[in-house]
Coordinates of C-alpha atoms in Angstrom, one line a residue:
Chain A
M1 CA -19.1 38.2 -29.2
A2 CA -19.2 39.6 -25.8
C3 CA -21.9 41.7 -24.2
L4 CA -22.1 43.5 -20.9
H5 CA -25.0 43.5 -18.5
D6 CA -26.7 46.7 -19.2
H7 CA -28.7 46.8 -16.1
S8 CA -28.1 46.8 -12.5
C9 CA -27.9 43.2 -11.4
E10 CA -29.5 43.5 -8.1
D11 CA -32.9 44.2 -9.6
H12 CA -32.7 41.7 -12.4
D13 CA -32.2 38.3 -11.1
C14 CA -29.2 37.3 -13.2
G15 CA -28.2 34.4 -11.0
S16 CA -31.2 32.3 -12.0
Q17 CA -30.2 32.4 -15.6
W18 CA -26.8 31.1 -14.9
S19 CA -28.1 28.0 -13.4
L20 CA -26.8 25.3 -15.8
Y21 CA -24.1 24.6 -13.2
K22 CA -26.8 22.5 -11.4
H23 CA -26.8 20.1 -14.3
I24 CA -23.1 19.5 -14.4
D25 CA -22.0 16.0 -13.3
I26 CA -19.4 17.5 -10.9
P27 CA -17.6 14.2 -9.8
K28 CA -16.8 13.5 -13.4
V29 CA -15.4 16.9 -14.2
S30 CA -11.7 16.7 -15.1
A31 CA -9.0 18.9 -16.3
L32 CA -5.6 18.4 -17.8
N33 CA -2.5 20.3 -16.7
E34 CA -4.0 21.5 -13.5
A35 CA -1.6 22.1 -10.7
T36 CA -3.8 20.6 -7.9
A37 CA -5.8 17.5 -8.8
G38 CA -9.5 18.1 -8.3
S39 CA -9.3 21.9 -8.1
V40 CA -11.3 22.1 -11.3
K41 CA -14.5 21.1 -9.5
S42 CA -14.5 24.3 -7.5
I43 CA -15.0 26.6 -10.4
F44 CA -18.6 25.6 -11.2
K45 CA -20.8 27.4 -8.7
A46 CA -23.7 29.8 -8.4
W47 CA -23.3 33.1 -10.2
E48 CA -23.5 35.1 -7.0
L49 CA -20.4 33.3 -5.8
R50 CA -18.3 33.8 -8.9
L51 CA -15.8 36.2 -7.2
D52 CA -15.7 34.2 -4.0
T53 CA -12.4 32.4 -3.8
S54 CA -12.6 31.0 -0.3
K55 CA -12.1 27.3 0.2
I56 CA -14.8 25.0 -0.9
D57 CA -15.7 21.9 0.8
A58 CA -15.5 19.6 -2.2
V59 CA -17.7 17.0 -0.7
N60 CA -20.6 19.2 0.4
M61 CA -20.0 22.0 -2.1
C62 CA -20.4 24.6 0.6
F63 CA -18.0 27.4 1.6
S64 CA -15.9 27.5 4.7
D65 CA -13.2 29.7 6.0
K66 CA -11.2 26.8 7.2
F67 CA -9.0 24.7 5.1
S68 CA -10.8 21.8 3.6
F69 CA -9.5 18.7 2.1
D70 CA -10.6 16.5 -0.7
I71 CA -10.5 12.7 -0.7
N72 CA -6.7 12.6 -1.2
G73 CA -6.0 15.0 1.6
N74 CA -5.0 17.8 -0.7
T75 CA -6.2 21.3 0.1
V76 CA -9.0 22.2 -2.2
L77 CA -8.4 25.6 -3.7
G78 CA -11.2 27.8 -4.6
F79 CA -9.9 28.2 -8.2
L80 CA -8.2 26.3 -10.9
E81 CA -4.6 26.9 -11.7
S82 CA -2.4 25.4 -14.4
N83 CA 1.1 24.1 -13.8
E84 CA 4.0 26.6 -13.4
G85 CA 5.3 27.7 -16.7
D86 CA 2.5 26.2 -18.8
P87 CA -0.6 28.3 -19.5
E88 CA -2.6 25.6 -21.3
L89 CA -5.7 24.1 -19.7
L90 CA -8.2 21.6 -20.9
I91 CA -11.4 21.2 -19.0
F92 CA -13.9 18.4 -19.6
I93 CA -17.5 19.1 -18.4
P94 CA -20.0 16.3 -18.5
F95 CA -23.7 17.0 -17.9
T96 CA -26.3 14.9 -16.2
C97 CA -28.8 15.6 -19.0
D98 CA -28.6 17.2 -22.4
V99 CA -28.4 21.0 -22.3
K100 CA -28.6 23.9 -24.7
I101 CA -25.9 26.4 -24.1
K102 CA -26.6 30.0 -24.9
S103 CA -23.5 31.7 -23.5
I104 CA -20.3 31.2 -21.4
S105 CA -18.7 33.4 -18.9
V106 CA -15.1 33.0 -17.6
V107 CA -13.5 34.8 -14.7
G108 CA -9.7 34.6 -14.8
G109 CA -6.9 35.7 -12.6
A110 CA -5.1 39.0 -12.4
D111 CA -1.6 39.9 -13.6
G112 CA -1.9 38.3 -17.0
K113 CA -3.1 35.0 -15.6
S114 CA -6.4 35.2 -17.4
P115 CA -6.9 32.9 -20.4
S116 CA -6.8 34.8 -23.7
K117 CA -8.5 32.3 -26.0
M118 CA -11.1 29.6 -25.6
R119 CA -12.0 26.7 -27.9
A120 CA -15.0 24.5 -27.4
F121 CA -15.8 21.0 -28.4
I122 CA -19.0 19.1 -27.6
N123 CA -19.8 15.5 -27.0
R124 CA -16.3 14.2 -27.2
D125 CA -14.8 12.3 -24.3
N126 CA -11.1 12.0 -23.5
I127 CA -9.6 14.7 -25.7
D128 CA -6.0 15.4 -24.7
F129 CA -3.8 18.3 -25.7
S130 CA -2.5 16.9 -29.0
D131 CA -6.1 16.2 -30.1
A132 CA -7.3 19.6 -29.0
Q133 CA -4.6 21.4 -30.9
D134 CA -5.2 19.5 -34.1
M135 CA -9.0 19.4 -34.2
T136 CA -11.0 22.4 -35.3
P137 CA -13.2 23.5 -32.5
L138 CA -17.0 23.9 -32.7
Q139 CA -16.4 27.5 -31.8
E140 CA -13.5 29.7 -30.9
W141 CA -13.5 33.0 -28.9
E142 CA -10.9 35.7 -28.1
L143 CA -11.3 36.4 -24.4
A144 CA -10.7 39.7 -22.6
E145 CA -9.6 40.1 -19.0
N146 CA -12.8 39.6 -17.1
L147 CA -12.1 40.0 -13.4
Q148 CA -15.6 40.9 -12.4
G149 CA -17.5 38.3 -14.3
M150 CA -19.6 40.8 -16.2
L151 CA -18.5 39.6 -19.7
E152 CA -20.3 36.8 -21.4
Y153 CA -19.5 35.1 -24.7
Q154 CA -22.4 34.0 -26.8
T155 CA -22.5 30.7 -28.6
R156 CA -23.8 29.9 -32.1
Y157 CA -26.9 28.5 -30.4
S158 CA -27.9 26.2 -33.2
R159 CA -24.7 24.3 -32.8
F160 CA -25.1 23.9 -29.1
Q161 CA -28.5 22.3 -29.0
S162 CA -28.0 18.9 -27.4
V163 CA -24.8 19.0 -25.5
G164 CA -24.0 15.9 -23.4
S165 CA -20.5 17.1 -22.5
L166 CA -18.5 20.2 -23.2
T167 CA -14.7 20.4 -23.5
L168 CA -13.0 23.8 -23.2
H169 CA -9.5 24.3 -24.3
F170 CA -7.6 27.4 -23.2
P171 CA -4.4 27.5 -25.2
D172 CA -2.9 30.7 -24.0
N173 CA -3.0 33.5 -21.4
F174 CA -2.1 37.2 -21.1
G175 CA 1.5 36.6 -20.3
G176 CA 1.5 35.2 -16.8
D177 CA 3.4 32.2 -15.6
S178 CA 0.3 30.1 -15.2
T179 CA -3.4 30.5 -15.9
Q180 CA -5.9 30.9 -13.2
I181 CA -9.6 30.4 -13.6
Y182 CA -11.9 31.3 -10.8
Y183 CA -15.3 30.7 -12.3
I184 CA -16.9 29.3 -15.4
G185 CA -20.6 30.1 -15.9
L186 CA -22.9 28.5 -18.4
R187 CA -26.2 30.0 -19.4
G188 CA -28.9 28.1 -21.2
E189 CA -31.6 25.5 -20.8
A190 CA -31.7 22.0 -19.6
T191 CA -33.8 19.6 -21.6
Q192 CA -34.1 16.9 -18.9
L193 CA -33.3 14.3 -21.6
K194 CA -30.4 11.9 -21.3
R195 CA -28.3 11.7 -24.4
D196 CA -28.7 8.3 -26.1
V197 CA -25.8 6.0 -25.5
V198 CA -25.5 3.0 -27.6
A199 CA -25.2 0.3 -25.0
T200 CA -24.5 -2.9 -27.0
I201 CA -23.7 -3.3 -30.6
V202 CA -23.9 -6.7 -32.2
Y203 CA -22.0 -7.2 -35.4
E204 CA -23.1 -10.0 -37.7
V205 CA -20.7 -11.6 -40.0
M206 CA -23.6 -13.3 -41.9
P207 CA -27.2 -12.1 -41.5
N208 CA -29.6 -14.6 -40.2
P209 CA -33.0 -13.9 -41.9
S210 CA -35.0 -15.3 -39.0
D211 CA -33.7 -12.4 -36.9
H212 CA -34.9 -9.8 -39.4
K213 CA -38.5 -10.8 -39.9
T214 CA -40.9 -8.0 -40.7
P215 CA -44.7 -8.1 -40.8
T216 CA -44.7 -7.7 -44.6
D217 CA -42.9 -10.9 -45.1
H218 CA -45.8 -12.9 -43.8
G219 CA -48.5 -11.0 -45.4
G220 CA -46.9 -10.7 -48.8
G221 CA -46.8 -14.4 -49.2
M222 CA -43.1 -14.5 -50.1
S223 CA -41.2 -17.6 -49.4
E224 CA -38.9 -17.7 -46.4
V225 CA -35.3 -18.3 -47.2
Chain B
M1 CA -7.4 -0.9 -6.7
V2 CA -6.5 1.9 -9.0
L3 CA -7.7 1.3 -12.6
E4 CA -4.5 1.6 -14.6
A5 CA -3.1 1.0 -18.0
T6 CA 0.7 0.4 -17.9
M7 CA 3.3 0.3 -20.6
I8 CA 6.6 -1.4 -19.7
C9 CA 9.7 -0.3 -21.6
I10 CA 12.4 -2.9 -21.6
D11 CA 16.0 -2.2 -22.3
N12 CA 17.4 -4.8 -24.7
S13 CA 20.6 -3.0 -25.7
E14 CA 24.1 -4.5 -25.8
W15 CA 24.7 -3.6 -22.2
M16 CA 22.1 -6.2 -21.2
R17 CA 24.4 -9.1 -21.9
N18 CA 26.2 -8.4 -18.7
G19 CA 25.8 -11.1 -16.0
D20 CA 26.1 -8.9 -12.9
Y21 CA 22.4 -9.4 -12.4
S22 CA 22.0 -13.2 -12.7
P23 CA 21.7 -14.8 -15.1
T24 CA 21.9 -11.9 -17.5
R25 CA 20.5 -8.4 -17.1
L26 CA 17.9 -9.2 -19.8
Q27 CA 16.7 -12.3 -17.9
A28 CA 16.5 -10.3 -14.7
Q29 CA 14.3 -7.8 -16.5
S30 CA 12.1 -10.5 -17.8
E31 CA 11.4 -11.9 -14.4
A32 CA 10.7 -8.4 -13.1
V33 CA 8.3 -7.9 -15.9
N34 CA 6.5 -11.1 -15.1
L35 CA 6.1 -10.0 -11.5
I36 CA 4.9 -6.6 -12.4
C37 CA 2.3 -7.9 -14.8
G38 CA 1.0 -10.3 -12.2
A39 CA 0.8 -7.6 -9.5
K40 CA -1.0 -5.2 -11.8
T41 CA -3.6 -7.6 -12.9
Q42 CA -4.1 -9.0 -9.5
S43 CA -4.7 -5.6 -7.9
N44 CA -7.5 -4.8 -10.4
P45 CA -8.7 -7.3 -12.9
E46 CA -9.4 -4.6 -15.4
N47 CA -5.9 -3.3 -15.4
T48 CA -4.0 -3.7 -18.7
V49 CA -0.3 -4.0 -19.3
G50 CA 1.7 -3.5 -22.5
L51 CA 5.3 -4.1 -23.5
L52 CA 7.8 -2.4 -25.8
T53 CA 11.5 -2.6 -26.4
M54 CA 13.6 0.5 -26.6
A55 CA 16.8 -0.8 -28.3
G56 CA 17.4 -3.1 -31.2
K57 CA 16.6 -1.7 -34.6
G58 CA 14.3 0.9 -33.0
V59 CA 11.6 1.3 -30.6
R60 CA 9.1 -1.6 -31.1
V61 CA 5.8 -2.2 -29.4
L62 CA 5.5 -5.9 -28.7
V63 CA 2.2 -6.0 -27.0
T64 CA -0.4 -3.2 -26.7
P65 CA -2.1 -2.8 -23.3
T66 CA -3.9 -6.0 -22.6
S67 CA -5.0 -8.0 -19.6
D68 CA -3.9 -11.3 -21.1
L69 CA -0.8 -12.3 -19.2
G70 CA -0.1 -15.2 -21.6
K71 CA 0.5 -12.9 -24.5
I72 CA 3.0 -10.8 -22.5
L73 CA 4.9 -13.8 -21.3
A74 CA 5.1 -15.2 -24.8
C75 CA 6.6 -12.0 -26.1
M76 CA 9.3 -12.1 -23.6
H77 CA 10.8 -15.2 -25.1
G78 CA 12.9 -14.5 -28.2
L79 CA 13.9 -11.0 -27.2
E80 CA 17.1 -10.2 -29.0
I81 CA 19.9 -8.1 -27.6
G82 CA 21.4 -5.4 -29.7
G83 CA 21.7 -1.7 -30.4
E84 CA 21.4 1.2 -28.1
M85 CA 18.6 2.3 -25.9
N86 CA 16.6 5.3 -27.1
L87 CA 15.0 6.5 -23.9
T88 CA 13.1 9.5 -25.2
A89 CA 11.6 7.7 -28.2
G90 CA 10.7 4.8 -26.0
I91 CA 8.8 7.0 -23.6
Q92 CA 7.0 8.9 -26.4
V93 CA 5.9 5.7 -28.1
A94 CA 4.7 4.4 -24.8
Q95 CA 2.7 7.6 -24.3
L96 CA 1.1 7.1 -27.7
A97 CA 0.3 3.5 -27.0
L98 CA -1.4 4.6 -23.8
K99 CA -3.3 7.3 -25.5
H100 CA -5.0 4.7 -27.7
R101 CA -5.9 2.4 -24.9
Q102 CA -9.3 0.9 -25.2
N103 CA -10.7 1.8 -21.8
K104 CA -10.3 5.6 -21.5
K105 CA -11.1 5.5 -17.8
Q106 CA -7.8 3.9 -16.9
Q107 CA -5.0 6.0 -15.5
Q108 CA -1.9 6.0 -17.6
R109 CA 1.5 4.7 -16.3
I110 CA 4.8 4.0 -17.9
I111 CA 7.5 1.8 -16.3
V112 CA 11.0 2.2 -17.7
F113 CA 14.0 -0.1 -17.1
A114 CA 17.0 2.2 -17.6
G115 CA 19.9 -0.2 -17.7
S116 CA 22.3 1.4 -20.2
P117 CA 23.9 4.8 -20.1
V118 CA 21.5 7.7 -20.9
K119 CA 22.9 9.8 -23.7
Y120 CA 20.3 12.6 -23.7
D121 CA 20.9 15.7 -21.7
K122 CA 18.8 16.9 -18.8
K123 CA 16.9 19.5 -20.8
V124 CA 15.5 17.0 -23.2
L125 CA 14.4 14.7 -20.4
E126 CA 12.8 17.5 -18.6
I127 CA 10.7 18.5 -21.6
I128 CA 9.6 14.9 -22.0
G129 CA 8.7 14.8 -18.3
K130 CA 6.7 18.0 -18.5
K131 CA 4.7 16.6 -21.4
L132 CA 3.9 13.5 -19.5
K133 CA 2.8 15.5 -16.5
K134 CA 0.6 17.6 -18.6
N135 CA -1.2 14.6 -20.0
S136 CA -1.4 13.1 -16.5
V137 CA 0.8 10.1 -17.2
A138 CA 2.7 8.7 -14.2
L139 CA 6.3 7.3 -14.7
D140 CA 8.2 4.7 -12.7
I141 CA 12.0 4.6 -13.4
I142 CA 14.0 1.5 -12.5
D143 CA 17.7 2.5 -12.6
F144 CA 20.0 -0.5 -12.7
G145 CA 22.9 -1.8 -14.7
E146 CA 25.4 0.7 -15.9
E147 CA 26.3 3.4 -13.4
D148 CA 27.2 6.4 -15.5
D149 CA 28.3 9.7 -14.3
G150 CA 25.3 11.9 -14.4
K151 CA 22.8 9.1 -15.0
P152 CA 21.2 9.3 -11.6
E153 CA 20.9 13.1 -11.9
K154 CA 19.4 12.9 -15.3
L155 CA 16.9 10.4 -14.2
K156 CA 16.1 12.4 -11.1
A157 CA 15.5 15.5 -13.2
L158 CA 13.1 13.4 -15.4
L159 CA 11.3 12.2 -12.3
T160 CA 10.8 15.7 -10.8
A161 CA 9.5 17.0 -14.1
V162 CA 7.0 14.2 -14.3
N163 CA 6.1 13.8 -10.7
N164 CA 2.6 14.9 -9.8
N165 CA 1.5 14.2 -6.3
D166 CA 4.0 11.5 -5.7
S167 CA 2.5 9.2 -8.3
S168 CA 5.8 8.7 -10.0
H169 CA 8.8 6.9 -8.5
I170 CA 12.4 6.1 -9.1
V171 CA 14.2 3.0 -7.8
H172 CA 17.9 2.4 -7.9
V173 CA 18.9 -1.3 -7.9
P174 CA 22.6 -2.0 -7.4
S175 CA 24.0 -5.3 -8.6
G176 CA 24.3 -7.8 -5.9
P177 CA 23.3 -11.3 -4.7
S178 CA 19.5 -10.7 -4.6
A179 CA 17.7 -10.7 -7.9
L180 CA 16.3 -7.6 -9.5
S181 CA 12.8 -8.8 -9.1
D182 CA 13.2 -9.5 -5.4
V183 CA 14.5 -6.0 -4.8
L184 CA 11.7 -4.5 -6.7
L185 CA 9.0 -6.3 -4.7
S186 CA 9.5 -4.0 -1.7
T187 CA 9.5 -0.8 -3.7
P188 CA 6.7 1.6 -4.6
V189 CA 6.7 0.1 -8.1
F190 CA 4.8 -2.8 -6.6
T191 CA 3.4 -1.4 -3.4
G192 CA 3.0 2.1 -4.7
D193 CA -0.5 3.1 -5.1
G194 CA -2.6 0.0 -4.4
E195 CA -2.9 -2.1 -1.3
G196 CA -3.8 -5.0 -3.6
G197 CA -0.4 -4.8 -5.1
S198 CA 1.3 -5.2 -1.8
A199 CA -0.7 -8.3 -1.0
F200 CA 0.6 -9.8 -4.2
A201 CA 4.0 -8.6 -3.3
A202 CA 3.8 -10.2 0.1
S203 CA 2.8 -13.6 -1.3
A204 CA 5.3 -13.4 -4.0
A205 CA 8.0 -12.6 -1.5
A206 CA 7.0 -15.5 0.6
A207 CA 7.2 -17.8 -2.3
A208 CA 10.6 -16.5 -3.2
A209 CA 11.9 -16.7 0.4
G210 CA 10.6 -20.2 0.9
G211 CA 7.5 -19.4 2.9
G212 CA 9.3 -17.4 5.5
S213 CA 6.5 -14.9 5.9
F214 CA 3.8 -17.4 6.6
D215 CA 3.3 -19.2 9.9
F216 CA 3.8 -22.7 8.8
G217 CA 5.9 -22.4 5.7
V218 CA 2.9 -23.0 3.6
D219 CA 1.3 -20.4 1.4
P220 CA -2.4 -20.3 2.2
N221 CA -3.0 -19.2 -1.4
I222 CA -1.4 -22.3 -2.8
D223 CA -2.6 -25.0 -0.3
P224 CA -5.4 -23.7 1.9
E225 CA -6.3 -27.1 3.4
L226 CA -2.8 -27.9 4.5
A227 CA -2.4 -24.5 6.0
L228 CA -5.7 -24.8 7.8
A229 CA -4.8 -28.3 9.1
L230 CA -1.4 -27.1 10.4
R231 CA -3.0 -24.1 12.1
V232 CA -5.7 -26.1 13.8
S233 CA -3.2 -28.7 15.1
M234 CA -0.9 -26.0 16.4
E235 CA -3.7 -24.4 18.3
E236 CA -4.8 -27.7 19.8
E237 CA -1.3 -28.3 21.0
R238 CA -1.0 -24.9 22.4
A239 CA -4.3 -25.3 24.3
R240 CA -3.1 -28.6 25.7
Q241 CA 0.1 -27.1 26.9
E242 CA -1.6 -24.2 28.5
A243 CA -4.0 -26.5 30.4
A244 CA -1.0 -28.6 31.6
A245 CA 0.9 -25.5 32.6
K246 CA -2.2 -24.1 34.5
R247 CA -2.5 -27.4 36.3
A248 CA 1.2 -27.3 37.1
A249 CA 0.9 -23.8 38.4
E250 CA -1.9 -24.7 40.6
D251 CA -0.2 -27.6 42.1
A252 CA 3.0 -25.7 42.7
A253 CA 1.1 -22.8 44.2
R254 CA -0.7 -25.2 46.6
Q255 CA 2.6 -26.7 47.7
E256 CA 4.4 -23.4 48.1
K257 CA 1.6 -22.0 50.3
E258 CA 2.9 -24.1 53.1
G259 CA 6.5 -23.1 52.6
G260 CA 5.9 -19.5 52.1
E261 CA 8.9 -19.1 49.9
Q262 CA 8.8 -16.3 47.3
S263 CA 11.4 -17.3 44.9
S264 CA 9.7 -20.6 44.2
S265 CA 6.5 -18.9 43.4
S266 CA 8.2 -16.6 41.0
R267 CA 9.7 -19.7 39.4
D268 CA 6.3 -21.2 39.2
A269 CA 5.1 -18.1 37.4
T270 CA 7.7 -18.5 34.8
M271 CA 6.8 -22.2 34.7
A272 CA 3.3 -21.4 33.7
E273 CA 4.4 -20.5 30.2
P274 CA 6.1 -23.5 28.7
T275 CA 6.6 -23.1 25.1
N276 CA 7.8 -26.6 24.4
V277 CA 7.0 -29.9 26.0
L278 CA 9.6 -30.6 28.7
D279 CA 11.1 -33.9 28.8
P280 CA 10.9 -35.4 32.3
G281 CA 13.9 -37.4 31.5
T282 CA 16.0 -34.3 31.6
D283 CA 15.3 -34.1 35.3
A284 CA 17.3 -37.2 35.9
K285 CA 20.5 -35.4 34.8
G286 CA 22.6 -34.1 37.6
P287 CA 21.9 -30.5 38.4
D288 CA 25.5 -29.6 38.1
T289 CA 25.4 -30.4 34.4
M290 CA 22.7 -27.7 33.8
D291 CA 22.1 -24.2 34.8
D292 CA 20.9 -24.0 38.4
E293 CA 17.8 -22.0 37.5
T294 CA 16.9 -24.2 34.5
A295 CA 17.2 -27.3 36.6
L296 CA 15.0 -25.8 39.3
L297 CA 12.4 -24.8 36.7
E298 CA 12.2 -28.2 35.2
Q299 CA 12.3 -30.0 38.4
A300 CA 9.4 -27.9 39.7
L301 CA 7.5 -28.6 36.6
A302 CA 8.2 -32.3 36.9
M303 CA 7.1 -32.2 40.5
S304 CA 3.8 -30.7 39.7
M305 CA 3.3 -33.2 37.0
D306 CA 3.3 -35.9 39.6
D307 CA 6.2 -37.9 38.5
P308 CA 7.2 -39.6 41.7
R309 CA 10.8 -40.4 40.8
A310 CA 11.5 -37.0 39.3
S311 CA 9.7 -35.1 42.0
Q312 CA 11.8 -36.6 44.7
S313 CA 15.1 -35.6 43.1
G314 CA 13.5 -32.3 42.3
T315 CA 12.4 -31.8 45.8
A316 CA 15.9 -32.6 47.0
S317 CA 17.6 -30.2 44.6
M318 CA 15.0 -27.6 45.1
G319 CA 15.2 -27.9 48.8
D320 CA 18.9 -27.9 48.5
T321 CA 19.1 -24.7 46.5
D322 CA 16.4 -23.0 48.6
M323 CA 18.3 -23.7 51.7
S324 CA 21.6 -22.6 50.3
E325 CA 20.1 -19.3 49.4
A326 CA 18.5 -18.8 52.7
T327 CA 21.5 -19.8 54.7
H328 CA 23.1 -16.5 54.4
E329 CA 19.8 -14.7 55.4
D330 CA 18.2 -16.4 58.2
Q331 CA 18.8 -19.7 59.9
E332 CA 15.3 -19.9 61.2
L333 CA 13.9 -19.4 57.7
A334 CA 16.2 -22.1 56.5
Y335 CA 14.9 -24.4 59.2
A336 CA 11.3 -23.6 58.2
L337 CA 12.1 -24.3 54.6
Q338 CA 13.6 -27.5 55.4
M339 CA 10.5 -28.6 57.2
S340 CA 8.2 -27.6 54.5
V341 CA 10.3 -29.4 51.9
Q342 CA 10.2 -32.4 54.0
D343 CA 6.5 -32.2 54.5
T344 CA 5.8 -32.3 50.8
A345 CA 7.9 -35.5 50.3
K346 CA 6.3 -38.0 52.6
D347 CA 8.7 -40.9 51.8
S348 CA 11.6 -41.7 54.0
S349 CA 13.6 -42.2 50.8
S350 CA 13.3 -38.5 50.2
Q351 CA 14.9 -37.8 53.5
T352 CA 17.7 -40.2 52.5
D353 CA 18.1 -38.5 49.2
M354 CA 18.2 -35.1 50.8
S355 CA 20.6 -36.0 53.5
K356 CA 22.7 -37.7 51.0
V357 CA 22.8 -34.6 48.9
L358 CA 23.4 -32.4 51.9
G359 CA 26.0 -34.7 53.1
D360 CA 27.8 -34.3 49.9
Q361 CA 29.8 -31.4 51.1
T362 CA 31.5 -30.7 47.8
F363 CA 28.2 -30.5 46.1
V364 CA 26.8 -28.1 48.5
S365 CA 29.8 -25.9 48.4
S366 CA 29.7 -25.9 44.6
I367 CA 26.2 -24.7 44.8
L368 CA 27.1 -22.0 47.3
K369 CA 30.0 -20.9 45.1
S370 CA 27.6 -20.3 42.2
L371 CA 25.4 -18.0 44.4
P372 CA 26.3 -14.4 44.3
G373 CA 27.4 -12.9 47.6
V374 CA 28.0 -16.1 49.4
D375 CA 31.5 -17.0 50.3
P376 CA 31.7 -20.7 51.2
N377 CA 34.7 -20.1 53.3
D378 CA 32.8 -17.8 55.4
P379 CA 32.8 -19.3 58.9
S380 CA 29.2 -18.5 59.6
V381 CA 28.1 -20.3 56.4
K382 CA 30.3 -23.2 57.3
D383 CA 28.7 -23.4 60.8
L384 CA 25.3 -23.3 59.3
L385 CA 26.0 -26.0 56.9
A386 CA 27.3 -28.2 59.7
S387 CA 24.2 -27.5 61.8
L388 CA 22.0 -28.3 58.8
Q389 CA 23.7 -31.6 58.4
G390 CA 23.1 -32.3 62.1
Q391 CA 19.5 -31.3 61.8
T392 CA 19.0 -33.7 59.0
E393 CA 20.1 -36.5 61.2
E394 CA 17.6 -35.3 63.9
K395 CA 14.8 -34.9 61.4
K396 CA 14.6 -38.6 60.8
E397 CA 13.6 -39.1 64.4
D398 CA 11.6 -35.9 64.8
E399 CA 9.6 -36.1 61.7
P400 CA 6.7 -38.2 62.8
P401 CA 6.0 -36.1 66.0
K402 CA 6.4 -33.0 63.9
E403 CA 3.8 -34.2 61.5
D404 CA 1.4 -34.8 64.4
E405 CA 1.8 -31.3 65.6
K406 CA 1.0 -30.0 62.1

């Protein structure tokens, strides 16, 4: 479902609602089938800057008119582009804390270079294209060309309650050679809680009863094995 | 120090029986695989390497990516040769094996040994390449063995389809005297992305070449104490020689101040850098058995080292050559030289030596002949020589009063 902003955005402070980008773990954001490695990091920014495609200083996340370079010396583009001739894109977005996602906004490129479909998976690391094509997504949307960033796509909120990482798969575009994405906006709440990660698991071949004492064993007067 | 999971695809088809890479192509591949495994695990201990064969009954994974080198080496024994290489299936299976690697943070890399002819056409290879690129898998192709028409182009097309940011490479290894593994050591397959890999490659190359790249023929990795002992003793020796040379230079400089002769001081300057210990015994050889300049150098050195016997003959020859050089310039200068040379050698025996040498006309003329621009038959030179000989006779009487004057 898409909805348009039915108010003039200057009065209503829309930008503050689209502030989930602050909770994205930017260094760990990755994408498959991107033409320039690392360009995916530049599409998560403040809502006010969603149409701004000037070069981003990837280290300081500030804008500059000059060319800027990432660690490998590649020019950091202000947008994400897929490889020539292949419109598929897969973006992995980890968060620094669990978030609840209310809606997603995507600004694509002109001339048919906008993505036409979006499929979302949550809390799965290391999905690649064959996995993404086979698995059923948590939710799927048909996108429209959204060059101004006014369209947002709502989520089934109950399913997006504790999201540690979000993976977005864009299988197709509107006919262009490649797919360009200038901005991805996320709206929702951050819970400030870190998702529980099971650190160590110990498997027992045979249980050792002394490891599994409970208070009732002593009080109940049962004999120890 | 890139964290990487690597799958190595070995060609064990019938073409690998050929012995143009010694001992057989398959053995050459085995050695190369050993080196690659070592290099990868050394550059980052968390790297893993896996192995699969492409020919035989079909593509077969021998080892899934592991950091245990022993497993990989064990699998290399008992490899059977047969069948035809299936390049596309091999690469796809390798990609699948990498997809299911245990540590998902590792970068994915496939290394393919393409020894037999490639029967697939370019289109198919390009599609495979694009798929690898899409899933960010890097590919290294080692082209050796059979040289087919079109094989290099096909492999090149595959490489361009895969290559993303120069992370993939292709290496062509022609058959020749050097082993496949040695040639590979210097290629980006080893040195490619990590500096750790190149350190391993350097030490492996040294071991292979017999310690050529290390100072003392000993690999510090293998025997650090021996290497250290050798280095310390070398430095001590060098320091001693430098001290001796400095002393020699000072002595010679002091002596030459009285003479004021430039060429000697330049020779002393060269003398200040001896790289090997000179044998004073060599000074005893007749100068005409050696190069003039070498003789002069060694005699000057011996002189400053205060060897009385050598210094006298050195003085004689040095004075001899000095004077021969000066003769065609200035007679007065020659006279002054003669005096200074005589001053340094206080013994009368030195006079005798010198006069004897001078008196040996043939010797002097031979010296003169070797000098550029001096014609011994030139009458002025002949006169000078005669006068010098006469002066030598006078010197014996005049020397004591001259010394008093000084």
